[in-house]
Coordinates of C-alpha atoms and ligand atoms in Angstrom, one line a residue:
M6 CA -23.6 -46.3 -18.4
K7 CA -26.1 -47.5 -15.8
K8 CA -25.3 -47.7 -12.2
K9 CA -27.4 -48.3 -9.1
I10 CA -27.4 -45.3 -6.9
F11 CA -27.9 -45.7 -3.2
G12 CA -28.5 -42.2 -1.9
V13 CA -27.9 -42.0 1.8
L14 CA -28.0 -38.7 3.4
L15 CA -25.9 -38.7 6.5
A16 CA -26.3 -36.2 9.3
A17 CA -24.5 -33.0 8.7
T18 CA -22.6 -31.2 11.4
L19 CA -22.0 -27.6 10.9
T20 CA -19.8 -25.0 12.2
V21 CA -20.1 -21.3 11.6
S22 CA -19.3 -19.6 8.3
S23 CA -18.0 -16.1 7.9
L24 CA -19.4 -13.4 5.9
A25 CA -18.3 -12.8 2.3
A26 CA -19.1 -9.4 0.8
C27 CA -21.1 -9.2 -2.4
G28 CA -18.7 -9.6 -5.3
G29 CA -15.9 -11.0 -3.1
S30 CA -15.2 -13.7 -0.7
T31 CA -13.5 -14.3 2.6
E32 CA -12.0 -17.3 4.3
A33 CA -14.4 -19.4 6.3
P34 CA -13.8 -22.1 8.9
A35 CA -14.2 -25.7 7.8
A36 CA -17.6 -27.3 8.0
D37 CA -18.6 -31.0 7.6
A38 CA -20.8 -31.6 4.7
G39 CA -23.8 -33.8 4.2
T40 CA -23.0 -36.7 2.0
E41 CA -24.6 -38.9 -0.6
T42 CA -23.0 -42.3 -1.0
E43 CA -23.2 -44.4 -4.0
A44 CA -22.4 -48.1 -4.3
P45 CA -19.2 -48.7 -6.4
A46 CA -20.2 -50.3 -9.7
A47 CA -18.3 -52.1 -12.4
D48 CA -17.6 -49.7 -15.2
E49 CA -20.0 -50.1 -18.1
G50 CA -19.5 -47.0 -20.0
G51 CA -15.9 -45.9 -19.9
S52 CA -12.9 -47.3 -21.4
D53 CA -12.6 -49.4 -24.5
A54 CA -9.4 -50.8 -23.2
A55 CA -9.4 -54.3 -21.9
A56 CA -8.3 -54.8 -18.3
D57 CA -4.5 -54.7 -18.2
S58 CA -3.0 -57.6 -16.2
A59 CA 0.3 -55.6 -15.7
L60 CA -1.7 -53.2 -13.5
A61 CA -2.8 -55.9 -11.0
D62 CA 0.3 -55.5 -8.9
K63 CA 0.4 -51.7 -9.0
K64 CA -0.5 -49.8 -5.9
V65 CA -2.6 -46.6 -6.2
G66 CA -3.0 -44.1 -3.4
V67 CA -6.0 -41.8 -3.6
C68 CA -6.3 -38.8 -1.3
I69 CA -9.8 -37.2 -1.2
Y70 CA -10.2 -33.8 0.6
Q71 CA -13.3 -34.9 2.4
F72 CA -15.5 -38.0 2.1
A73 CA -18.5 -36.1 3.4
D74 CA -18.9 -34.2 0.1
N75 CA -21.6 -35.3 -2.3
F76 CA -19.8 -34.6 -5.5
M77 CA -16.5 -36.1 -4.4
T78 CA -18.3 -39.2 -3.3
L79 CA -19.6 -39.7 -6.8
F80 CA -16.1 -39.0 -8.1
R81 CA -14.3 -41.4 -5.8
N82 CA -16.7 -44.3 -6.3
E83 CA -16.5 -43.9 -10.1
L84 CA -12.7 -43.7 -9.9
E85 CA -12.4 -46.9 -7.8
S86 CA -14.7 -48.9 -10.1
Y87 CA -13.0 -47.6 -13.2
L88 CA -9.5 -48.4 -11.8
I89 CA -10.7 -52.0 -11.1
A90 CA -12.2 -52.3 -14.6
Q91 CA -8.8 -51.3 -16.0
G92 CA -7.0 -54.1 -14.2
F93 CA -6.0 -52.8 -10.8
S94 CA -6.7 -55.1 -7.9
K95 CA -9.2 -53.6 -5.4
D96 CA -6.8 -54.5 -2.6
N97 CA -4.1 -52.3 -4.2
I98 CA -6.3 -49.2 -4.4
K99 CA -6.3 -47.3 -1.1
I100 CA -8.6 -44.2 -0.9
V101 CA -8.3 -42.0 2.2
D102 CA -10.4 -39.2 3.7
G103 CA -8.5 -36.0 4.4
A104 CA -11.5 -34.9 6.6
N105 CA -11.0 -31.3 5.2
D106 CA -7.8 -30.9 7.1
Q107 CA -4.5 -30.3 5.2
A108 CA -2.3 -31.6 8.1
T109 CA -4.3 -34.9 8.1
Q110 CA -3.9 -35.2 4.3
S111 CA -0.2 -34.4 4.4
G112 CA 0.3 -37.2 6.9
Q113 CA -1.6 -39.6 4.6
I114 CA 0.6 -38.6 1.7
D115 CA 3.7 -39.3 3.8
S116 CA 2.3 -42.7 4.6
F117 CA 1.6 -43.5 1.0
I118 CA 5.2 -42.5 0.1
A119 CA 6.5 -44.7 2.9
E120 CA 4.4 -47.6 1.7
G121 CA 5.9 -47.2 -1.8
V122 CA 2.7 -46.7 -3.8
D123 CA 3.3 -46.6 -7.6
V124 CA 1.1 -43.6 -8.3
L125 CA -0.8 -41.0 -6.4
I126 CA -4.1 -39.3 -7.2
I127 CA -4.7 -36.3 -5.0
N128 CA -7.7 -34.0 -4.4
P129 CA -5.9 -31.5 -2.2
V130 CA -7.6 -30.0 0.9
N131 CA -5.9 -26.7 0.2
S132 CA -4.9 -26.2 -3.4
S133 CA -2.3 -23.7 -2.1
S134 CA -0.5 -26.6 -0.5
A135 CA 0.1 -28.1 -4.0
N136 CA 3.7 -26.8 -4.2
T137 CA 4.7 -28.6 -1.0
I138 CA 2.9 -31.8 -2.0
T139 CA 4.4 -31.8 -5.4
D140 CA 8.0 -31.4 -4.0
K141 CA 7.4 -34.3 -1.7
V142 CA 5.9 -36.7 -4.2
V143 CA 8.3 -35.8 -7.1
G144 CA 11.1 -36.2 -4.6
A145 CA 10.0 -39.7 -3.9
N146 CA 9.8 -40.3 -7.7
I147 CA 6.1 -41.1 -7.7
P148 CA 3.9 -39.8 -10.5
L149 CA 1.1 -37.6 -9.4
V150 CA -2.4 -36.7 -10.7
Y151 CA -4.2 -33.8 -9.1
I152 CA -8.0 -33.8 -9.3
N153 CA -10.9 -31.4 -8.7
R154 CA -9.0 -28.6 -6.9
E155 CA -6.8 -26.9 -9.3
P156 CA -3.3 -25.7 -8.2
N157 CA -2.4 -22.2 -9.4
A158 CA -0.8 -21.3 -12.7
D159 CA 2.7 -20.9 -11.3
E160 CA 2.6 -24.4 -9.8
E161 CA 1.4 -25.9 -13.0
Q162 CA 4.1 -24.1 -14.9
R163 CA 6.7 -25.8 -12.6
W164 CA 5.5 -29.2 -13.7
A165 CA 6.0 -28.3 -17.4
D166 CA 9.4 -26.5 -16.8
N167 CA 10.8 -29.5 -14.9
N168 CA 9.2 -32.1 -17.1
W169 CA 7.7 -33.8 -14.1
N170 CA 5.2 -36.6 -14.2
V171 CA 2.5 -34.3 -12.6
C172 CA -0.8 -33.3 -14.1
Y173 CA -4.2 -31.9 -13.2
V174 CA -7.6 -33.3 -14.3
G175 CA -10.6 -31.1 -13.9
C176 CA -13.0 -28.7 -15.5
D177 CA -12.8 -24.9 -16.0
A178 CA -15.0 -23.5 -13.3
R179 CA -15.5 -20.3 -15.3
Q180 CA -17.6 -22.3 -17.7
S181 CA -19.9 -23.5 -15.0
G182 CA -20.4 -20.1 -13.6
T183 CA -21.1 -18.7 -17.0
M184 CA -23.7 -21.4 -17.6
Q185 CA -25.4 -20.7 -14.4
G186 CA -25.7 -17.0 -15.3
E187 CA -27.0 -17.9 -18.8
I188 CA -29.7 -20.2 -17.4
I189 CA -31.0 -17.2 -15.5
A190 CA -30.4 -14.6 -18.2
D191 CA -32.2 -16.7 -20.8
L192 CA -35.4 -16.2 -18.7
G193 CA -35.4 -12.5 -19.5
L194 CA -35.7 -9.6 -17.1
D195 CA -39.5 -9.5 -17.2
K196 CA -39.8 -13.0 -15.8
I197 CA -37.3 -12.4 -13.1
D198 CA -37.9 -8.8 -11.9
F199 CA -40.7 -9.5 -9.5
N200 CA -40.1 -6.3 -7.5
G201 CA -40.0 -4.2 -10.7
N202 CA -36.8 -2.4 -9.8
G203 CA -35.3 -3.1 -13.2
K204 CA -32.5 -5.3 -11.7
I205 CA -31.8 -8.9 -11.0
D206 CA -31.7 -9.1 -7.2
Y207 CA -29.8 -12.1 -6.1
I208 CA -28.1 -13.9 -3.2
M209 CA -24.9 -15.9 -3.7
I210 CA -24.1 -19.0 -1.6
E211 CA -20.4 -19.8 -2.1
G212 CA -18.4 -23.0 -1.7
D213 CA -15.0 -23.0 0.1
P214 CA -13.5 -19.7 -1.0
E215 CA -10.0 -21.2 -1.1
N216 CA -11.2 -23.2 -4.3
V217 CA -11.1 -21.6 -7.7
D218 CA -14.4 -23.4 -8.3
A219 CA -16.1 -21.2 -5.7
Q220 CA -14.3 -18.1 -6.8
Y221 CA -15.0 -18.5 -10.5
R222 CA -18.6 -19.7 -10.2
T223 CA -19.3 -16.6 -8.0
E224 CA -17.7 -14.2 -10.5
F225 CA -18.7 -15.7 -13.8
S226 CA -22.4 -16.4 -13.0
V227 CA -22.9 -12.7 -12.3
K228 CA -20.7 -11.7 -15.3
A229 CA -23.0 -13.7 -17.6
L230 CA -26.0 -11.7 -16.4
E231 CA -24.1 -8.4 -17.0
D232 CA -22.8 -9.6 -20.4
A233 CA -26.5 -10.3 -21.3
G234 CA -27.1 -6.6 -20.6
L235 CA -28.9 -7.1 -17.3
E236 CA -28.4 -4.9 -14.2
V237 CA -27.6 -6.9 -11.1
N238 CA -28.0 -6.2 -7.4
C239 CA -26.2 -8.5 -4.9
L240 CA -28.3 -8.6 -1.7
D241 CA -25.9 -11.0 0.1
D242 CA -22.9 -13.2 -0.6
Q243 CA -22.1 -15.8 2.0
V244 CA -19.9 -18.9 2.4
G245 CA -21.7 -22.2 2.6
M246 CA -18.6 -24.5 2.3
W247 CA -20.3 -26.8 -0.3
D248 CA -22.7 -28.0 2.4
Q249 CA -26.4 -28.6 2.2
A250 CA -27.4 -27.7 5.8
K251 CA -25.3 -24.5 5.6
G252 CA -27.0 -23.6 2.3
Q253 CA -30.3 -24.0 3.9
E254 CA -29.4 -21.9 6.9
L255 CA -27.9 -19.0 4.8
C256 CA -30.8 -19.0 2.4
A257 CA -33.4 -19.0 5.2
N258 CA -31.7 -16.0 6.8
D259 CA -31.6 -14.1 3.6
L260 CA -35.2 -14.9 2.8
S261 CA -36.3 -13.6 6.1
K262 CA -34.1 -10.5 5.8
F263 CA -34.8 -9.5 2.2
G264 CA -38.2 -11.2 1.7
N265 CA -39.7 -11.0 -1.8
D266 CA -36.8 -8.9 -3.0
V267 CA -34.8 -12.2 -3.4
E268 CA -35.4 -13.0 -7.1
V269 CA -32.5 -15.4 -7.8
V270 CA -30.5 -17.8 -5.5
F271 CA -27.1 -18.7 -7.0
C272 CA -25.5 -21.7 -5.2
N273 CA -21.9 -22.7 -6.2
N274 CA -23.0 -26.4 -6.0
D275 CA -26.1 -28.6 -5.9
A276 CA -25.7 -29.7 -2.3
M277 CA -26.2 -26.0 -1.2
A278 CA -29.0 -25.6 -3.8
L279 CA -30.8 -28.5 -2.1
G280 CA -30.5 -26.7 1.2
A281 CA -31.6 -23.5 -0.4
L282 CA -34.7 -25.3 -1.8
Q283 CA -35.7 -26.4 1.6
A284 CA -35.4 -22.8 2.9
I285 CA -37.4 -21.5 -0.1
Q286 CA -40.2 -24.0 0.4
A287 CA -40.2 -23.4 4.2
A288 CA -40.6 -19.7 3.4
G289 CA -43.7 -20.4 1.3
R290 CA -41.9 -19.3 -1.9
T291 CA -42.2 -21.2 -5.2
V292 CA -39.3 -21.7 -7.6
G293 CA -40.3 -20.7 -11.1
T294 CA -43.2 -18.6 -9.8
D295 CA -41.7 -16.1 -7.5
I296 CA -38.0 -17.0 -7.2
Y297 CA -35.3 -18.8 -9.3
L298 CA -32.6 -21.2 -8.0
V299 CA -29.5 -22.7 -9.7
G300 CA -26.7 -25.0 -8.7
V301 CA -23.8 -26.9 -10.1
D302 CA -22.9 -30.7 -10.2
A303 CA -26.1 -32.4 -11.5
L304 CA -26.7 -34.6 -8.5
T305 CA -29.5 -37.0 -9.3
E306 CA -31.9 -35.4 -6.9
V307 CA -31.3 -32.0 -8.3
V308 CA -31.7 -33.1 -11.9
Q309 CA -35.1 -34.6 -10.8
D310 CA -35.9 -31.3 -9.3
V311 CA -35.1 -29.6 -12.6
I312 CA -37.5 -32.0 -14.3
D313 CA -40.2 -31.3 -11.6
G314 CA -39.6 -27.5 -11.9
T315 CA -38.5 -27.1 -8.2
I316 CA -35.0 -26.1 -9.2
T317 CA -34.5 -23.8 -12.2
G318 CA -31.3 -25.4 -13.5
T319 CA -27.9 -26.9 -12.7
V320 CA -24.6 -27.6 -14.5
F321 CA -23.4 -31.2 -15.0
N322 CA -19.9 -31.6 -13.5
D323 CA -19.0 -34.7 -15.3
H324 CA -17.5 -37.0 -12.6
F325 CA -17.4 -39.9 -15.0
S326 CA -15.2 -38.2 -17.5
Q327 CA -13.0 -36.7 -14.7
A328 CA -12.6 -40.0 -12.9
H329 CA -11.8 -41.9 -16.1
S330 CA -9.3 -39.2 -17.3
S331 CA -7.5 -39.2 -14.0
A332 CA -7.3 -43.0 -13.9
D333 CA -6.1 -43.0 -17.6
A334 CA -3.5 -40.4 -16.7
A335 CA -2.2 -42.5 -13.8
I336 CA -2.0 -45.6 -16.1
N337 CA -0.1 -43.6 -18.7
Y338 CA 2.5 -42.7 -16.1
L339 CA 2.7 -46.3 -15.0
N340 CA 3.2 -47.4 -18.5
G341 CA 6.1 -45.0 -19.0
S342 CA 4.1 -42.5 -21.1
T343 CA 3.5 -38.9 -20.3
N344 CA 0.4 -36.7 -20.1
E345 CA -0.5 -33.2 -20.8
H346 CA -0.1 -31.2 -17.6
Y347 CA -3.7 -29.9 -17.8
I348 CA -6.4 -32.4 -18.8
G349 CA -9.8 -30.6 -19.1
C350 CA -13.4 -31.6 -19.3
D351 CA -16.5 -29.7 -20.4
Y352 CA -19.5 -28.8 -18.1
V353 CA -23.0 -29.2 -19.5
K354 CA -25.9 -26.8 -18.9
V355 CA -28.9 -28.6 -17.4
T356 CA -32.4 -27.2 -17.9
T357 CA -35.9 -28.7 -18.4
D358 CA -34.8 -29.0 -22.1
N359 CA -32.2 -31.8 -21.4
A360 CA -32.7 -32.8 -17.8
A361 CA -34.3 -36.2 -18.7
D362 CA -31.3 -37.1 -20.9
I363 CA -28.8 -36.1 -18.2
L364 CA -30.8 -38.1 -15.6
A365 CA -30.6 -41.2 -17.9
K366 CA -26.9 -40.7 -18.2
I367 CA -26.1 -40.4 -14.5
S368 CA -28.6 -42.9 -13.0
Ligands
LIG6 C1 -16.7 -28.8 -6.9 C2 -18.1 -29.4 -6.8 C3 -18.5 -29.2 -5.3 C4 -17.5 -29.8 -4.4 C5 -16.1 -29.2 -4.7 C6 -15.0 -29.8 -3.8 O1 -16.2 -29.0 -8.3 O2 -18.9 -28.7 -7.6 O3 -19.8 -29.8 -5.1 O4 -17.4 -31.1 -4.5 O5 -15.8 -29.4 -6.0 O6 -13.8 -29.2 -4.1

């Protein structure tokens, strides 16, 4: 699958974040994120199915939690091009920006219901609002595919118990956290322990703590180090809201506070890792020589950094697979078929060993 990528970094506006203790997390106010946009491209690597003319008249409503999010921009562009390749008309696919505000998104869902869309694909602003969203959408007899932000187990159980046309498409964030930890653990204590205290001294830069992705990546990256028999020392754990500029600011603060004691920087996503890299370079530190840095998503720029050695590793969050699976699930509902209520996808560890292959796949 080959696609032209037009990376455009837009200005990032930030608000403050609140402190999260090491090993835990606290709520933070919303922040706008920097964004990388990508030109929608015709699908060239996805479905074997021919475009289905019966879909041309079907209306799809897509709610994205926030357009100014690098990863969700890749996801929504792939989703749109894949839906078109399956036979939907571009005019019948409406994708709206929740601007990281649940009230805004709830209004958008009401409008889609009033317009009579045939299916909804929703990336909730707050996954804890899923219960209310589901009731509304099911009440309107519209099939619903949740993406990226997983509702809790009780909510998913309700879909099964009631036999509703509702499902979730996403990856298990525990796997991505574990892979981040393994990338670091595989280096071995001797290579990491620059200050010689026998521990892995790290800082954690978290995404939105309301998301299980942030919670699990934080927990399981550290767990993987411990499972490898390494002793850990959390110097700081802060909320960067998935945002590059916030990642830079938090990492810069920690580097000035803890200096050379910072041996590893864990970022819950690549946007924040790119920010952390800027801070690391500004502080005169060198990834791979006196500090290590890992993210999640496999943004093109980060995979190139892994090849260049300026980021230690990342984890591919397969937006192609997730976009295709969510469109396929929507099509199944429209065709009168059902779906599993949980449709998963595997993450892929990205290190210098396979970064060139991953880059070829995503660019
Ligand atoms: C994660 C992704 C982040 C951000 C987040 C939004 O899966 O790694 O970069 O997009 O979803 O919920």
